[in-house]
JSON list of C-alpha atoms and ligand atoms in Angstrom, two decimals:
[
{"chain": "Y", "resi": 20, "resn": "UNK", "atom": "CA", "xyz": [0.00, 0.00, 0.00]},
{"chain": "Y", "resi": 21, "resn": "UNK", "atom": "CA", "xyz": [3.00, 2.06, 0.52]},
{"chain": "Y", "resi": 22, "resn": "UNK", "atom": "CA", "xyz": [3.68, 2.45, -2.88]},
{"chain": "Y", "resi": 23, "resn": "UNK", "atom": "CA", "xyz": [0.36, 4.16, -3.64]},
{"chain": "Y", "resi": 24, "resn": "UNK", "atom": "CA", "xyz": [0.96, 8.06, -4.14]},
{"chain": "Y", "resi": 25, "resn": "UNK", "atom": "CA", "xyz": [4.90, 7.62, -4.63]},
{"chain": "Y", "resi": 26, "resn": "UNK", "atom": "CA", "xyz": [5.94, 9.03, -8.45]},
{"chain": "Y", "resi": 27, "resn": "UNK", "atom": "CA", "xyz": [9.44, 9.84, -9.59]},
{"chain": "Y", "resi": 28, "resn": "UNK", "atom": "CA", "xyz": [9.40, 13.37, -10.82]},
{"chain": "Y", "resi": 29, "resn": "UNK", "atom": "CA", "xyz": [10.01, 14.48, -14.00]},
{"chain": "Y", "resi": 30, "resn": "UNK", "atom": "CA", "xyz": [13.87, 15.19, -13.52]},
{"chain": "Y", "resi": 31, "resn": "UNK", "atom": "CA", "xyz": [14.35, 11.86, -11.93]},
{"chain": "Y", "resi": 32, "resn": "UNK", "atom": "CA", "xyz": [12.50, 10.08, -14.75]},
{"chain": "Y", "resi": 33, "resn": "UNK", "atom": "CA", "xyz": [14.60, 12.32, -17.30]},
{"chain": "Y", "resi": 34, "resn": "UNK", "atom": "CA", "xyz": [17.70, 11.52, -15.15]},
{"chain": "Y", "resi": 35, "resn": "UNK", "atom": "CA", "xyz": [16.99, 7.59, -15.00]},
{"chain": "Y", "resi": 36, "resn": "UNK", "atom": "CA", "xyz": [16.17, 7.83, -18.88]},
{"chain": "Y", "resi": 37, "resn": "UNK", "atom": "CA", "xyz": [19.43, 9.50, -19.30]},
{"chain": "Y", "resi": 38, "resn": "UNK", "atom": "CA", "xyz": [21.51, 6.76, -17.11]},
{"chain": "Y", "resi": 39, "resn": "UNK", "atom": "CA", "xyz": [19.70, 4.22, -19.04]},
{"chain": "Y", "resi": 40, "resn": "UNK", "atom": "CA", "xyz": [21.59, 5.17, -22.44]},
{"chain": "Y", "resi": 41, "resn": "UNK", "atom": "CA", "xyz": [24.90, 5.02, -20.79]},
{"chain": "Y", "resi": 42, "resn": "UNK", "atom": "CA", "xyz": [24.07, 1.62, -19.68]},
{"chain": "Y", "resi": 43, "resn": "UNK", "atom": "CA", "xyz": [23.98, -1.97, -21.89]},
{"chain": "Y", "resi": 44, "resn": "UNK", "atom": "CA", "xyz": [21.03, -2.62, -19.68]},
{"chain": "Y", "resi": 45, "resn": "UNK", "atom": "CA", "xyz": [18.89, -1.76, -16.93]},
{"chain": "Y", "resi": 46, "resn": "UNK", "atom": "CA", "xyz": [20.69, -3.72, -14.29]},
{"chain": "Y", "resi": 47, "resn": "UNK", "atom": "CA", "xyz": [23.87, -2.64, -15.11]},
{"chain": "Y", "resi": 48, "resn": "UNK", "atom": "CA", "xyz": [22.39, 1.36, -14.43]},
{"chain": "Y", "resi": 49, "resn": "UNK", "atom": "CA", "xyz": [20.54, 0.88, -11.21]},
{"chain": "Y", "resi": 50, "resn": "UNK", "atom": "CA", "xyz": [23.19, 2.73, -9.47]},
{"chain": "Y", "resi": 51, "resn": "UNK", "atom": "CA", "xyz": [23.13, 5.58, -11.58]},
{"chain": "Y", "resi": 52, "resn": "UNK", "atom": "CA", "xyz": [19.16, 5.50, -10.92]},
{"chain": "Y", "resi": 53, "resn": "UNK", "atom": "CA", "xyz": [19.10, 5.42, -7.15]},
{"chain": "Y", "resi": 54, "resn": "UNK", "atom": "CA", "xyz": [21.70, 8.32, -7.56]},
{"chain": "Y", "resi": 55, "resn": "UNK", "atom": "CA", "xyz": [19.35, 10.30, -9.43]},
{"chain": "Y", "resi": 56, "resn": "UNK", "atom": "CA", "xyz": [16.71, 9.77, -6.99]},
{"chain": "Y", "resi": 57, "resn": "UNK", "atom": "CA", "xyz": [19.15, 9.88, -3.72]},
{"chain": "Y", "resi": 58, "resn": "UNK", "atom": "CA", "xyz": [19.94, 13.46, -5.44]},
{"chain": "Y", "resi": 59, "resn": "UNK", "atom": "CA", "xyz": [17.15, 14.69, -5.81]},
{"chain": "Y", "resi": 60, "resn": "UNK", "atom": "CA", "xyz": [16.03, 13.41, -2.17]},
{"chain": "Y", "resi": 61, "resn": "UNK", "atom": "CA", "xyz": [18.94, 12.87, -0.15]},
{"chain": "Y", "resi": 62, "resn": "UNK", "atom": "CA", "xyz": [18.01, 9.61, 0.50]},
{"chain": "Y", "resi": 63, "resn": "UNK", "atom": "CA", "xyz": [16.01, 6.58, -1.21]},
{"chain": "Y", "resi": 64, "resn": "UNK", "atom": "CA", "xyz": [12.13, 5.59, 0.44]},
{"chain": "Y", "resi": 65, "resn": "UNK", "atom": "CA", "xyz": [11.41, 2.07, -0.06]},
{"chain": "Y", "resi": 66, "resn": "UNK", "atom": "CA", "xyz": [8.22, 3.23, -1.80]},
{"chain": "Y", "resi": 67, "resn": "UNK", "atom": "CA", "xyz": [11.12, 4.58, -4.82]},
{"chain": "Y", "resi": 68, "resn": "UNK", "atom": "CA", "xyz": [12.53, 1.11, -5.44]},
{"chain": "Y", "resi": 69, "resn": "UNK", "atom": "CA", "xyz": [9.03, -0.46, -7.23]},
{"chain": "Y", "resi": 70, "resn": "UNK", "atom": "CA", "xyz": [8.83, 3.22, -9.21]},
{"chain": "Y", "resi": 71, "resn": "UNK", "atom": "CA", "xyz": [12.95, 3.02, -10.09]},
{"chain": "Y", "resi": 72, "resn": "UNK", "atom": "CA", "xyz": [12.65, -0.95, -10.93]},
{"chain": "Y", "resi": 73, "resn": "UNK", "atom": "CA", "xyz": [9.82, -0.18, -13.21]},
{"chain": "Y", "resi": 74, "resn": "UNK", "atom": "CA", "xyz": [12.04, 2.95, -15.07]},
{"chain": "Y", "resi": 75, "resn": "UNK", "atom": "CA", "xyz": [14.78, 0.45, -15.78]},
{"chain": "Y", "resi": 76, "resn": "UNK", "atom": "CA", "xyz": [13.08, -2.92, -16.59]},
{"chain": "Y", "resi": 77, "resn": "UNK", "atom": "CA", "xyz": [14.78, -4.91, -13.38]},
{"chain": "Y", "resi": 78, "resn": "UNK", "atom": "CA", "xyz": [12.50, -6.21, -10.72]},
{"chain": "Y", "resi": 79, "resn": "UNK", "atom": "CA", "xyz": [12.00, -4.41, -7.64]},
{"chain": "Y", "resi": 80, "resn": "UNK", "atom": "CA", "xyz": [13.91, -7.34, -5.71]},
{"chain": "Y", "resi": 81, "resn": "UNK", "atom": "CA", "xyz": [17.08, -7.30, -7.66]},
{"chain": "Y", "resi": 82, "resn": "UNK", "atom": "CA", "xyz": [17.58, -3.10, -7.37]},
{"chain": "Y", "resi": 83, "resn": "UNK", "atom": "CA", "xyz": [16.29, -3.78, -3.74]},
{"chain": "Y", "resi": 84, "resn": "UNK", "atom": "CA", "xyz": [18.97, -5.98, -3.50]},
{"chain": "Y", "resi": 85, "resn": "UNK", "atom": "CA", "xyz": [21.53, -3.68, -5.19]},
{"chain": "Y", "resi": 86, "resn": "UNK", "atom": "CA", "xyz": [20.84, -0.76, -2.58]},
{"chain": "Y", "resi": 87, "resn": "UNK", "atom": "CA", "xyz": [21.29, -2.46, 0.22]},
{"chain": "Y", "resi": 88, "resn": "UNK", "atom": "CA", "xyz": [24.82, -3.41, -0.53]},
{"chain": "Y", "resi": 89, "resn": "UNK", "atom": "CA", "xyz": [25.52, -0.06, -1.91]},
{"chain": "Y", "resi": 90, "resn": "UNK", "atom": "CA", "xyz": [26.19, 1.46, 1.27]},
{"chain": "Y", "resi": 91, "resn": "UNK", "atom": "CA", "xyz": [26.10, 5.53, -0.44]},
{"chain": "Y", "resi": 92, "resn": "UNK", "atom": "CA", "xyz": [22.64, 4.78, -1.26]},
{"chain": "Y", "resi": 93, "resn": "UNK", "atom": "CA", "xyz": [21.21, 5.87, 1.45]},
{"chain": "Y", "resi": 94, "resn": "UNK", "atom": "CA", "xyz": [17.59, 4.12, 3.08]},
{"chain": "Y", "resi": 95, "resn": "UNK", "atom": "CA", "xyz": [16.73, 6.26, 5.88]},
{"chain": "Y", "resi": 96, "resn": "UNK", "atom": "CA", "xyz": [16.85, 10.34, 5.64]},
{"chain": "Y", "resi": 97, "resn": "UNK", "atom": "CA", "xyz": [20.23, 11.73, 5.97]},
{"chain": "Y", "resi": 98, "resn": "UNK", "atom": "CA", "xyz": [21.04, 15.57, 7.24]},
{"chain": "Y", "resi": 99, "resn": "UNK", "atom": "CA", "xyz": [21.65, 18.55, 4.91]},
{"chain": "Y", "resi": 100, "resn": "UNK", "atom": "CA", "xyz": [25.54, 17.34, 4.83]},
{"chain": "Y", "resi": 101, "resn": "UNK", "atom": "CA", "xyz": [27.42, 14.01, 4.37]},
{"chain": "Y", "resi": 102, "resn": "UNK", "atom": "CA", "xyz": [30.53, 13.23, 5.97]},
{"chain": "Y", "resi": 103, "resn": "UNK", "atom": "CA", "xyz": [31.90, 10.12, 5.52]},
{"chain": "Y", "resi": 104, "resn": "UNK", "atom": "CA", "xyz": [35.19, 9.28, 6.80]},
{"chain": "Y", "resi": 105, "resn": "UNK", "atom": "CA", "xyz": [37.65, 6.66, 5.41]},
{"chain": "Y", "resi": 106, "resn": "UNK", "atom": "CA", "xyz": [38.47, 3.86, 7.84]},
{"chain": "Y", "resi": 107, "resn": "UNK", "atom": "CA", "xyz": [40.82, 2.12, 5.16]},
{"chain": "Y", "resi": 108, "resn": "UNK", "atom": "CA", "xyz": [44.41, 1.53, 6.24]},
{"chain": "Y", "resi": 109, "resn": "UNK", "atom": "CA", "xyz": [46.26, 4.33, 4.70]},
{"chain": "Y", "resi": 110, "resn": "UNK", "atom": "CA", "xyz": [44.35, 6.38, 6.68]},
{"chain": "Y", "resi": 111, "resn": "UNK", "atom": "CA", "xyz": [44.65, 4.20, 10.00]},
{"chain": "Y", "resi": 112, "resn": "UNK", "atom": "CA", "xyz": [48.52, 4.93, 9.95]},
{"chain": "Y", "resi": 113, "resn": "UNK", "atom": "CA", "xyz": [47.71, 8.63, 9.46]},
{"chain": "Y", "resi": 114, "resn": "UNK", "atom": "CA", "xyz": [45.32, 9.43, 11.92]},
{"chain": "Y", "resi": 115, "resn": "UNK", "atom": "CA", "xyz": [42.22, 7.75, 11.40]},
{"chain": "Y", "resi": 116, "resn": "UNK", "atom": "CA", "xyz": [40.67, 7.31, 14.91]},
{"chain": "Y", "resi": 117, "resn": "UNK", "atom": "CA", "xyz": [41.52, 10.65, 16.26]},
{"chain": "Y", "resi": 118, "resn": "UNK", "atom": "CA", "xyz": [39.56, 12.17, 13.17]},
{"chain": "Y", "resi": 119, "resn": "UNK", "atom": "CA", "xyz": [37.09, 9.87, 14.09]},
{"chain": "Y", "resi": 120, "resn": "UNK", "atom": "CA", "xyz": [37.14, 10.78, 17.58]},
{"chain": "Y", "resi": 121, "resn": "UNK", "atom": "CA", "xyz": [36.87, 14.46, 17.29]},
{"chain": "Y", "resi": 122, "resn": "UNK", "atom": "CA", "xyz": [34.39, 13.86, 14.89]},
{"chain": "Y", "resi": 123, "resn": "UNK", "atom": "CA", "xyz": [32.62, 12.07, 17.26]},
{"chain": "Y", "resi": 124, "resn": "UNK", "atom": "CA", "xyz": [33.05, 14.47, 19.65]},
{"chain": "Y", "resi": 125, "resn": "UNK", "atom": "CA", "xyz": [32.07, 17.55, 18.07]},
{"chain": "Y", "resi": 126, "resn": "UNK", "atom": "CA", "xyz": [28.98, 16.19, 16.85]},
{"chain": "Y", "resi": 127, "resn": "UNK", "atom": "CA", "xyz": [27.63, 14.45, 19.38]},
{"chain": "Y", "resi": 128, "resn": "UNK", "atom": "CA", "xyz": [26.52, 11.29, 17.12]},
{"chain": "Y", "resi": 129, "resn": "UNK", "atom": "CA", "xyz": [28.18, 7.98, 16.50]},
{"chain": "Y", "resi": 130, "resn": "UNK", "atom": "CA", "xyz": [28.23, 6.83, 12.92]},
{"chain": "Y", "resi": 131, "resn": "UNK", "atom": "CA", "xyz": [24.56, 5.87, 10.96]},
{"chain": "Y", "resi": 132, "resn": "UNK", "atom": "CA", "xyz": [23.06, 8.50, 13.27]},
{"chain": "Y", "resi": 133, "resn": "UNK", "atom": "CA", "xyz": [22.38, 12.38, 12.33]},
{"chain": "Y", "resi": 134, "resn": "UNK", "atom": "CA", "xyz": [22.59, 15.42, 14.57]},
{"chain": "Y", "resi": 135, "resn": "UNK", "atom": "CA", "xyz": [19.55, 16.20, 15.67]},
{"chain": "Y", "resi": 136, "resn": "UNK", "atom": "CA", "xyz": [19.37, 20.07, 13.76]},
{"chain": "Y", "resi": 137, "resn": "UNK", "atom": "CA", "xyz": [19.46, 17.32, 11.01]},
{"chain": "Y", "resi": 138, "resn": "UNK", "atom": "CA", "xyz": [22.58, 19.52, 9.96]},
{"chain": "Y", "resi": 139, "resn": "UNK", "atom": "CA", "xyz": [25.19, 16.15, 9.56]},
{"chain": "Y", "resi": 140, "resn": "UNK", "atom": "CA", "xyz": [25.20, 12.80, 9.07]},
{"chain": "Y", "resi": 141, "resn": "UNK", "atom": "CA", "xyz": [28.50, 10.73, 10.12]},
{"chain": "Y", "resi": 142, "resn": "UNK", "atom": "CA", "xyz": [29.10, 7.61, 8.22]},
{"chain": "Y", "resi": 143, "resn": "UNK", "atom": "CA", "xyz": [32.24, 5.40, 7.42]},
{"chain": "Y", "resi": 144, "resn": "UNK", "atom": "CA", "xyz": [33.85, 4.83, 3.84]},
{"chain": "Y", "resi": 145, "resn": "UNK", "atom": "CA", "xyz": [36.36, 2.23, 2.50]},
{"chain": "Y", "resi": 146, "resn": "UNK", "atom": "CA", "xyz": [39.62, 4.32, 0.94]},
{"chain": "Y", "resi": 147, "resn": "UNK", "atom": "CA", "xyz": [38.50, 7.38, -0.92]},
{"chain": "Y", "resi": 148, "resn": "UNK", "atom": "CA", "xyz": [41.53, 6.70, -3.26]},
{"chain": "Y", "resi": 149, "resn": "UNK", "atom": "CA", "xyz": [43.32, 9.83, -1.47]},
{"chain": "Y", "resi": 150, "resn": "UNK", "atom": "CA", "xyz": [45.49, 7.94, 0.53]},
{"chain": "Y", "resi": 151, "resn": "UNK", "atom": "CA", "xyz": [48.64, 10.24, 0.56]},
{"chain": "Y", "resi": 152, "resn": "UNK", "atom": "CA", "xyz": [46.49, 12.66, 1.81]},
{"chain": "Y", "resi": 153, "resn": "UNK", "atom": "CA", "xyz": [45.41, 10.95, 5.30]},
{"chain": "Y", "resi": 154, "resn": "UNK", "atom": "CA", "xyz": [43.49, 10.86, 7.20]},
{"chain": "Y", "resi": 155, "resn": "UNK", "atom": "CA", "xyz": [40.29, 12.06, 4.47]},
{"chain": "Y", "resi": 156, "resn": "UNK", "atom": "CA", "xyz": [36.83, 12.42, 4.55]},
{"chain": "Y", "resi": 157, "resn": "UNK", "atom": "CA", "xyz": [34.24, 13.67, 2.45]},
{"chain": "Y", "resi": 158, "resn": "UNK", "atom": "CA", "xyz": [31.65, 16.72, 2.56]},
{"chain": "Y", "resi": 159, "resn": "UNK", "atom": "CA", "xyz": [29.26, 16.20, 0.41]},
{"chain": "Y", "resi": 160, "resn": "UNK", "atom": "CA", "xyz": [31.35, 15.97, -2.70]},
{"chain": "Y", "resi": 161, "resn": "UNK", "atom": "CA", "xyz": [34.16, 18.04, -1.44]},
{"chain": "Y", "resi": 162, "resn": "UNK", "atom": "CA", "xyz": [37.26, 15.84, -0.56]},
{"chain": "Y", "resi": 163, "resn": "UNK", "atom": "CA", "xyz": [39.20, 17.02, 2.92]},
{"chain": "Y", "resi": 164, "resn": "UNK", "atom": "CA", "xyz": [42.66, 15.88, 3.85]},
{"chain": "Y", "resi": 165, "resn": "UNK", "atom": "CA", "xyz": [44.96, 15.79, 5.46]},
{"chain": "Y", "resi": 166, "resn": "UNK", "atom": "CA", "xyz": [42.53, 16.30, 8.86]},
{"chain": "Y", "resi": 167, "resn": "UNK", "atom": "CA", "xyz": [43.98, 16.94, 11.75]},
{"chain": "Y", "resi": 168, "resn": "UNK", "atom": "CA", "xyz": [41.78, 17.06, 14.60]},
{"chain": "Y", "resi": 169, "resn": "UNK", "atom": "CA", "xyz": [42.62, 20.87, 15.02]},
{"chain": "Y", "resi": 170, "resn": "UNK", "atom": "CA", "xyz": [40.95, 21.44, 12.02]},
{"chain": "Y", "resi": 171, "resn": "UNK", "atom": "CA", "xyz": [37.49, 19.58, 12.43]},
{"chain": "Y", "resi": 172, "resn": "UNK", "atom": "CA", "xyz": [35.70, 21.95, 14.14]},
{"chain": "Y", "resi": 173, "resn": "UNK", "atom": "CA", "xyz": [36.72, 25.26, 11.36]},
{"chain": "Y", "resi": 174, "resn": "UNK", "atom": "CA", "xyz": [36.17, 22.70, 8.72]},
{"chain": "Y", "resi": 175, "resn": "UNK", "atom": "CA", "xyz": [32.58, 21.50, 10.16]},
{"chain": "Y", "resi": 176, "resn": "UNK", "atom": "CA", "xyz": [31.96, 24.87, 10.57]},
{"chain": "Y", "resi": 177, "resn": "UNK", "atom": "CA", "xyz": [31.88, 25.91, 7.04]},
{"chain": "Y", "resi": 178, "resn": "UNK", "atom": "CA", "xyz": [28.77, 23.53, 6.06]},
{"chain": "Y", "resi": 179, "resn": "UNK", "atom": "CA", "xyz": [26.06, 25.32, 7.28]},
{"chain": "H", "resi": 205, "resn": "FES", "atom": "FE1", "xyz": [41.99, 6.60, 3.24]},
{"chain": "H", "resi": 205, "resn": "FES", "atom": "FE2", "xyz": [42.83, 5.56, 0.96]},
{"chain": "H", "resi": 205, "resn": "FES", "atom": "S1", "xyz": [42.96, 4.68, 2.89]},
{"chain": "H", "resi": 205, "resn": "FES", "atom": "S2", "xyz": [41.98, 7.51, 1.30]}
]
């Protein structure tokens, strides 16, 4: 019943169209579809998945399937900003868990959870593919690093 009174909008249909042509088929561009939704949202309802399976020709099961082990889809609501810090090793020998601890600190939330102003929301991420520049984390799309945890709060402070 939960799927009653969910549509895609027009941009997310256009976007998923769009993804589509890059894609040999449907299965191979549900990421790119959740993305466009996830966009356009911040996050992806359950009630999308039916709506976005339908837009590529893949059952709802399969692209179910294929955002739960996507862990940047995101399946609950997330706050205005995204910070996800990498817990790879690189960044273990450069100063991983004190970024992680100030982190921590500052915001008052362990990872999965969101502040409640619904201003951040503090997840892990495997190596961001920055690793000479430990320890990293992401803003949205903007990469950080090196962070020391001097910097955290100046840096947090900038996402408003
Ligand atoms: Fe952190 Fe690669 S291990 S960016």
């Amino acid at each position: 019943p939960k799927a009653q009174g969910f549509a895609l909008s027009e941009e997310e249909r256009h976007e998923i169209e769009h993804a589509l042509g890059h894609y040999p088929d449907g299965r191979a561009a549900s990421i790119d579809a959740l993305k466009a939704v996830q966009k356009h949202r911040g996050w992806v309802p359950d009630e999308a998945i039916p709506e976005i399976a339908k837009a590529i020709g893949i059952s709802a099961a399969d692209l179910e399937g294929v955002a739960t082990f996507y862990s940047l889809i995101f399946r609950r609501p997330v706050g205005r900003h995204v910070i996800k810090v990498c817990d790879s090793i690189s960044c273990h020998l450069t100063g991983y868990e004190e970024l992680r601890d100030e982190l921590v600190k500052q915001l008052g939330v362990q990872y999965g959870q969101t502040t409640p102003d619904n201003r951040y929301t503090l997840l892990p991420i495997c190596c961001l593919g920055a690793c000479d520049r430990g320890a990293t984390m992401m803003i949205d799309d903007d990469l950080h690093g090196p962070v020391e945890p001097a910097d955290v709060k100046a840096i947090l402070e900038s996402y408003k």
